[in-house]
Tab-separated table of C-alpha atoms and ligand atoms in Angstrom:
chain	number	residue	atom	x	y	z
A	1342	MET	CA	40.699	-10.426	-7.146
A	1343	HIS	CA	43.488	-11.118	-9.648
A	1344	THR	CA	45.260	-14.220	-10.913
A	1345	HIS	CA	48.622	-14.566	-12.665
A	1346	LYS	CA	48.155	-16.966	-15.595
A	1347	LYS	CA	50.728	-18.671	-17.841
A	1348	LEU	CA	50.025	-20.563	-21.090
A	1349	ASN	CA	51.967	-23.698	-22.070
A	1350	ASN	CA	54.215	-21.567	-24.305
A	1351	GLY	CA	55.123	-19.356	-21.329
A	1352	PHE	CA	52.858	-16.471	-22.360
A	1353	GLU	CA	51.862	-14.644	-19.165
A	1354	TYR	CA	48.836	-12.518	-18.384
A	1355	ILE	CA	46.928	-11.177	-15.398
A	1356	GLU	CA	43.220	-11.951	-15.033
A	1357	ILE	CA	41.259	-9.403	-12.990
A	1358	ASN	CA	37.789	-9.914	-11.549
A	1359	ASN	CA	36.129	-7.349	-9.273
A	1360	SER	CA	32.547	-6.270	-8.562
A	1361	SER	CA	32.564	-3.875	-11.533
A	1362	ALA	CA	34.331	-5.698	-14.317
A	1363	SER	CA	36.693	-8.391	-15.540
A	1364	ALA	CA	39.821	-7.915	-17.631
A	1365	LYS	CA	42.902	-9.672	-18.995
A	1366	ILE	CA	46.254	-7.942	-19.484
A	1367	ALA	CA	49.315	-9.615	-21.042
A	1368	LEU	CA	52.852	-8.844	-19.848
A	1369	ASN	CA	53.763	-8.888	-23.543
A	1370	GLY	CA	53.152	-5.292	-24.541
A	1371	ALA	CA	51.194	-4.621	-21.287
A	1372	HIS	CA	48.416	-5.475	-23.705
A	1373	ILE	CA	44.826	-5.295	-22.445
A	1374	PHE	CA	43.046	-7.977	-24.464
A	1375	HIS	CA	39.778	-8.261	-22.560
A	1376	TYR	CA	37.622	-5.811	-20.616
A	1377	GLU	CA	33.967	-6.412	-19.707
A	1378	GLN	CA	31.776	-4.454	-17.302
A	1379	LYS	CA	29.600	-6.763	-15.212
A	1380	GLY	CA	26.332	-7.566	-17.027
A	1381	LYS	CA	27.471	-6.050	-20.332
A	1382	LYS	CA	29.092	-7.494	-23.452
A	1383	PRO	CA	32.853	-7.120	-23.824
A	1384	LEU	CA	33.988	-3.587	-24.684
A	1385	LEU	CA	36.982	-4.728	-26.752
A	1386	TRP	CA	37.222	-6.893	-29.860
A	1387	LEU	CA	39.764	-9.742	-29.891
A	1388	SER	CA	40.556	-11.758	-32.990
A	1389	GLU	CA	39.833	-15.491	-32.836
A	1390	ASN	CA	43.043	-15.832	-34.897
A	1391	SER	CA	45.293	-13.771	-32.633
A	1392	ASN	CA	48.770	-14.788	-31.565
A	1393	PHE	CA	49.449	-15.273	-27.864
A	1394	GLU	CA	53.241	-15.462	-28.082
A	1395	HIS	CA	55.957	-13.282	-26.591
A	1396	LYS	CA	57.434	-10.730	-28.979
A	1397	LYS	CA	54.322	-10.945	-31.206
A	1398	ALA	CA	51.479	-8.392	-31.163
A	1399	ILE	CA	48.067	-9.602	-30.053
A	1400	ARG	CA	45.406	-8.815	-32.700
A	1401	GLY	CA	42.707	-6.828	-30.947
A	1402	GLY	CA	42.309	-5.383	-27.456
A	1403	ILE	CA	44.516	-2.314	-26.944
A	1404	PRO	CA	48.016	-2.493	-28.474
A	1405	ILE	CA	50.385	0.203	-27.189
A	1406	CYS	CA	51.937	1.940	-30.209
A	1407	TRP	CA	55.147	3.581	-28.901
A	1408	PRO	CA	57.628	5.315	-29.447
A	1409	TRP	CA	56.226	5.844	-32.924
A	1410	PHE	CA	52.781	5.497	-34.465
A	1411	GLY	CA	52.653	3.983	-37.960
A	1412	THR	CA	55.824	3.346	-39.938
A	1413	SER	CA	59.127	4.621	-38.605
A	1414	ILE	CA	61.518	6.820	-40.516
A	1415	LYS	CA	63.642	3.699	-41.069
A	1416	GLN	CA	61.376	1.362	-43.003
A	1417	THR	CA	63.196	-1.629	-41.463
A	1418	GLN	CA	61.744	-0.854	-38.047
A	1419	PRO	CA	58.532	-2.441	-36.711
A	1420	GLN	CA	55.232	-0.732	-37.545
A	1421	HIS	CA	53.790	1.073	-34.491
A	1422	GLY	CA	57.048	0.860	-32.523
A	1423	PHE	CA	58.408	-1.858	-30.242
A	1424	ALA	CA	56.389	-1.448	-27.009
A	1425	ARG	CA	53.577	-3.803	-28.075
A	1426	THR	CA	56.061	-6.661	-28.622
A	1427	SER	CA	58.217	-5.988	-25.542
A	1428	LEU	CA	57.928	-7.763	-22.202
A	1429	PHE	CA	56.764	-5.261	-19.556
A	1430	GLU	CA	57.400	-5.728	-15.851
A	1431	LEU	CA	54.307	-5.835	-13.597
A	1432	THR	CA	55.323	-3.465	-10.785
A	1433	ASN	CA	52.150	-3.285	-8.700
A	1434	ILE	CA	48.570	-4.523	-8.320
A	1435	ASN	CA	46.337	-2.606	-5.942
A	1436	GLU	CA	42.782	-3.618	-5.055
A	1437	LEU	CA	41.657	-0.048	-4.268
A	1438	ASP	CA	38.206	-1.291	-3.247
A	1439	SER	CA	35.818	-4.108	-4.209
A	1440	ASN	CA	35.017	-2.287	-7.465
A	1441	THR	CA	38.451	-1.048	-8.485
A	1442	THR	CA	41.749	-2.741	-9.349
A	1443	GLU	CA	44.812	-0.733	-10.375
A	1444	LEU	CA	47.762	-2.352	-12.163
A	1445	SER	CA	51.121	-0.790	-12.980
A	1446	PHE	CA	53.571	-1.938	-15.616
A	1447	LYS	CA	56.924	-0.568	-16.797
A	1448	LEU	CA	59.327	-0.892	-19.702
A	1449	GLU	CA	62.839	0.565	-19.635
A	1450	ASP	CA	65.388	0.941	-22.403
A	1451	SER	CA	67.633	-2.047	-23.108
A	1452	TYR	CA	70.324	-3.119	-25.573
A	1453	GLU	CA	67.503	-4.351	-27.867
A	1454	THR	CA	65.432	-1.170	-27.674
A	1455	ARG	CA	68.491	1.053	-28.116
A	1456	LYS	CA	69.332	-0.807	-31.326
A	1457	LEU	CA	65.933	0.288	-32.638
A	1458	TRP	CA	65.700	3.699	-30.931
A	1459	ASP	CA	68.890	4.992	-29.296
A	1460	TYR	CA	67.452	6.709	-26.226
A	1461	LYS	CA	67.212	5.981	-22.474
A	1462	PHE	CA	63.587	6.026	-21.317
A	1463	LEU	CA	61.090	4.808	-18.760
A	1464	LEU	CA	57.605	3.879	-20.005
A	1465	GLU	CA	55.008	3.380	-17.263
A	1466	PHE	CA	51.508	2.069	-17.945
A	1467	THR	CA	48.837	2.294	-15.263
A	1468	VAL	CA	45.486	0.556	-15.839
A	1469	THR	CA	42.439	0.979	-13.624
A	1470	ILE	CA	39.738	-1.679	-13.957
A	1471	SER	CA	36.361	-0.498	-12.624
A	1472	ASP	CA	33.050	0.336	-14.294
A	1473	LYS	CA	35.352	2.296	-16.589
A	1474	LEU	CA	38.657	1.286	-18.182
A	1475	THR	CA	41.258	3.955	-17.521
A	1476	MET	CA	44.789	3.900	-18.930
A	1477	LYS	CA	47.716	6.247	-18.327
A	1478	LEU	CA	50.817	5.907	-20.513
A	1479	LYS	CA	53.675	7.931	-19.026
A	1480	THR	CA	56.892	8.527	-20.934
A	1481	THR	CA	59.970	9.760	-19.034
A	1482	ASN	CA	63.092	10.881	-20.872
A	1483	ASN	CA	66.044	9.403	-18.960
A	1484	ASP	CA	68.514	10.448	-21.637
A	1485	SER	CA	70.806	13.469	-21.874
A	1486	LYS	CA	69.187	14.604	-25.146
A	1487	GLU	CA	65.578	15.350	-26.035
A	1488	PHE	CA	63.547	12.868	-28.073
A	1489	LYS	CA	60.368	12.942	-30.139
A	1490	ILE	CA	57.578	10.403	-29.762
A	1491	THR	CA	54.321	9.641	-31.476
A	1492	GLN	CA	52.037	7.087	-29.824
A	1493	ALA	CA	48.569	5.585	-29.652
A	1494	LEU	CA	46.434	3.393	-27.444
A	1495	HIS	CA	45.181	1.444	-30.458
A	1496	SER	CA	41.803	0.330	-29.081
A	1497	TYR	CA	39.745	-2.242	-31.028
A	1498	PHE	CA	36.100	-1.843	-29.966
A	1499	LEU	CA	33.586	-4.685	-30.362
A	1500	VAL	CA	30.543	-3.642	-32.420
A	1501	SER	CA	27.449	-5.519	-33.528
A	1502	ASP	CA	27.923	-4.725	-37.240
A	1503	ILE	CA	30.240	-2.020	-38.614
A	1504	SER	CA	27.538	-1.043	-41.133
A	1505	ASP	CA	25.320	0.078	-38.238
A	1506	VAL	CA	28.038	2.110	-36.476
A	1507	SER	CA	28.465	5.881	-36.409
A	1508	ILE	CA	31.160	7.935	-34.668
A	1509	LYS	CA	30.254	11.249	-33.037
A	1510	GLY	CA	32.494	13.993	-31.637
A	1511	LEU	CA	34.856	14.498	-34.578
A	1512	ASP	CA	32.604	16.729	-36.661
A	1513	LYS	CA	34.392	19.744	-38.214
A	1514	ARG	CA	37.795	18.298	-37.245
A	1515	PRO	CA	40.627	18.255	-39.793
A	1516	TYR	CA	42.034	14.845	-40.638
A	1517	LEU	CA	44.683	13.145	-42.736
A	1518	ASP	CA	43.128	10.482	-44.944
A	1519	ALA	CA	45.886	7.859	-44.691
A	1520	LEU	CA	44.539	6.097	-47.778
A	1521	SER	CA	44.934	9.078	-50.134
A	1522	MET	CA	47.346	11.112	-47.941
A	1523	GLU	CA	44.979	14.053	-48.448
A	1524	ASN	CA	44.072	16.583	-45.746
A	1525	LYS	CA	40.287	16.879	-45.312
A	1526	VAL	CA	37.689	18.120	-42.804
A	1527	GLN	CA	35.016	15.912	-41.255
A	1528	ASN	CA	31.577	17.285	-42.075
A	1529	SER	CA	29.260	14.864	-40.271
A	1530	GLU	CA	29.202	11.747	-38.173
A	1531	ILE	CA	31.566	9.036	-39.421
A	1532	THR	CA	29.898	5.960	-40.927
A	1533	PHE	CA	31.440	2.954	-42.657
A	1534	ASN	CA	30.879	1.476	-46.102
A	1535	GLU	CA	34.538	1.194	-47.220
A	1536	GLU	CA	38.027	1.159	-45.665
A	1537	VAL	CA	38.492	4.119	-43.302
A	1538	ASP	CA	41.959	5.075	-42.014
A	1539	ARG	CA	42.072	8.636	-40.721
A	1540	VAL	CA	44.178	10.666	-38.258
A	1541	TYR	CA	42.070	13.471	-36.779
A	1542	GLN	CA	43.657	16.580	-35.269
A	1543	GLU	CA	42.315	19.313	-32.915
A	1544	VAL	CA	40.440	16.594	-31.058
A	1545	ASP	CA	39.190	18.099	-27.799
A	1546	LYS	CA	35.866	16.427	-27.125
A	1547	THR	CA	34.491	13.109	-26.020
A	1548	ILE	CA	34.267	10.629	-28.886
A	1549	ILE	CA	31.175	8.432	-28.994
A	1550	ILE	CA	30.761	5.119	-30.824
A	1551	GLN	CA	27.049	4.632	-31.528
A	1552	ASP	CA	26.491	0.924	-32.053
A	1553	LYS	CA	23.112	-0.693	-32.824
A	1554	ASN	CA	22.130	-1.217	-29.192
A	1555	ARG	CA	24.842	0.491	-27.109
A	1556	PHE	CA	27.177	3.428	-27.155
A	1557	ILE	CA	30.809	3.591	-26.079
A	1558	ILE	CA	32.487	6.725	-24.657
A	1559	ILE	CA	36.149	7.603	-25.231
A	1560	GLN	CA	37.656	10.492	-23.206
A	1561	ASN	CA	41.310	11.437	-23.773
A	1562	GLU	CA	43.794	13.691	-21.988
A	1563	GLY	CA	47.280	14.687	-23.122
A	1564	SER	CA	46.159	14.073	-26.680
A	1565	SER	CA	44.728	16.228	-29.458
A	1566	SER	CA	44.663	13.555	-32.163
A	1567	ALA	CA	42.643	10.400	-32.696
A	1568	VAL	CA	42.789	7.629	-35.284
A	1569	VAL	CA	39.678	6.028	-36.785
A	1570	TRP	CA	40.217	2.754	-38.636
A	1571	ASN	CA	38.283	-0.076	-40.154
A	1572	PRO	CA	40.007	-2.186	-42.849
A	1573	TRP	CA	36.782	-3.167	-44.647
A	1574	ILE	CA	36.767	-6.221	-46.929
A	1575	ASP	CA	39.941	-6.137	-49.045
A	1576	LYS	CA	42.440	-4.944	-46.402
A	1577	CYS	CA	40.894	-7.250	-43.802
A	1578	SER	CA	41.611	-10.226	-46.061
A	1579	ARG	CA	45.289	-9.150	-46.141
A	1580	MET	CA	45.666	-8.485	-42.405
A	1581	SER	CA	47.595	-10.931	-40.200
A	1582	GLY	CA	45.645	-12.567	-37.398
A	1583	MET	CA	42.224	-11.646	-38.791
A	1584	LYS	CA	39.444	-13.756	-40.292
A	1585	ASP	CA	38.137	-12.427	-43.620
A	1586	ASP	CA	34.883	-11.192	-42.024
A	1587	ALA	CA	36.531	-9.683	-38.922
A	1588	TYR	CA	36.029	-6.135	-40.245
A	1589	LYS	CA	32.300	-6.436	-39.522
A	1590	SER	CA	32.843	-6.741	-35.763
A	1591	PHE	CA	35.217	-3.944	-34.756
A	1592	VAL	CA	36.105	-0.312	-35.121
A	1593	CYS	CA	39.386	1.199	-33.935
A	1594	ILE	CA	39.206	4.580	-32.196
A	1595	GLU	CA	42.743	5.288	-31.052
A	1596	SER	CA	43.691	7.771	-28.340
A	1597	ALA	CA	46.868	9.211	-29.843
A	1598	ASN	CA	49.670	11.697	-30.164
A	1599	ALA	CA	50.031	11.062	-33.887
A	1600	PHE	CA	51.482	13.041	-36.846
A	1601	ASP	CA	51.223	16.775	-36.063
A	1602	ASP	CA	50.370	15.939	-32.434
A	1603	PHE	CA	53.889	14.556	-31.787
A	1604	LYS	CA	55.568	15.232	-28.436
A	1605	ILE	CA	59.137	16.458	-27.875
A	1606	ILE	CA	60.288	15.336	-24.435
A	1607	LYS	CA	63.361	16.977	-22.911
A	1608	PRO	CA	65.720	15.184	-20.505
A	1609	LYS	CA	63.978	14.294	-17.220
A	1610	GLN	CA	60.673	15.562	-18.616
A	1611	THR	CA	57.550	13.421	-18.977
A	1612	HIS	CA	54.384	13.190	-21.050
A	1613	ILE	CA	51.206	11.368	-20.052
A	1614	LEU	CA	48.628	10.083	-22.541
A	1615	LYS	CA	45.401	9.186	-20.699
A	1616	ALA	CA	42.264	7.481	-21.997
A	1617	THR	CA	39.040	6.559	-20.220
A	1618	LEU	CA	36.703	4.101	-21.958
A	1619	PHE	CA	33.230	3.001	-20.867
B	2820	TA6	O1	45.782	2.612	-36.794
B	2820	TA6	C1	45.451	2.238	-38.094
B	2820	TA6	C2	46.621	1.452	-38.689
B	2820	TA6	O2	47.763	2.269	-38.808
B	2820	TA6	C3	46.167	0.874	-40.025
B	2820	TA6	O3	46.776	1.526	-41.122
B	2820	TA6	C4	46.556	-0.613	-39.921
B	2820	TA6	O4	47.875	-0.811	-40.375
B	2820	TA6	C5	46.391	-0.837	-38.416
B	2820	TA6	O5	46.962	0.328	-37.834
B	2820	TA6	C6	46.938	-2.146	-37.889
B	2820	TA6	O6	48.332	-2.123	-37.955
B	2820	TA6	P1	49.121	-3.457	-37.460
B	2820	TA6	O7	50.563	-3.090	-37.501
B	2820	TA6	O8	48.632	-3.768	-36.060
B	2820	TA6	O9	48.706	-4.552	-38.429
């Protein structure tokens, strides 16, 4: 079952409820901002201070960072690209069975997008809501020249207390420490007692978030990089749309094609980034 909802300010989202799970997905950014398997606590963190306005990024859930991750070459351009603040078109909703709902969204180039990034493209986002949350982000080059993208499904995961969290599956992987811009190698599980902002490469295994009384599985395809981020105290206090203590309640594990894992897409070619979370 699904319902099309609209706030007083015109902000639109789809609410999904089936036998396996419930979810909420905004048309703004095709942004999943709630996902909860039946009988379990929400999988995703959502800021109590988030915007719910068109052309503004929701703080939390799963922002789509595309067609670049991080800052663009031109500093004047929006951080993490323009997809997360663009209005997607809902192209299909399919109740595959009582446990499974599939939604499809698309974004195509426009005068506005070409001012920021002068290429013709089709971006298709397919979300499957069941006892797992599956996302497929498909880029098609509709231009006459090749283009380069970096991207991330910037997932904010709800945790009991960041101090009790450890991340498994990235041991021995090289990473760029975005705080010092140094290249390092992970030599154990990742734990948190300060700001962590890292882009891991050669990622080829399932990533596991071990929280105090649950674990969360992240499986990626079409990606060999992953971003791990928690702002900790100081950066959290400077972040828009976040309460000062928000850092305690989330960790970002982002399914990405970031930095060295960029993708060059030739005319009429495609690339699919897929992530399965549960
Ligand atoms: O993915 C980690 C990161 O690049 C951090 O450096 C931090 O900037 C975070 O994304 C949030 O970025 P945003 O543009 O959503 O405030």
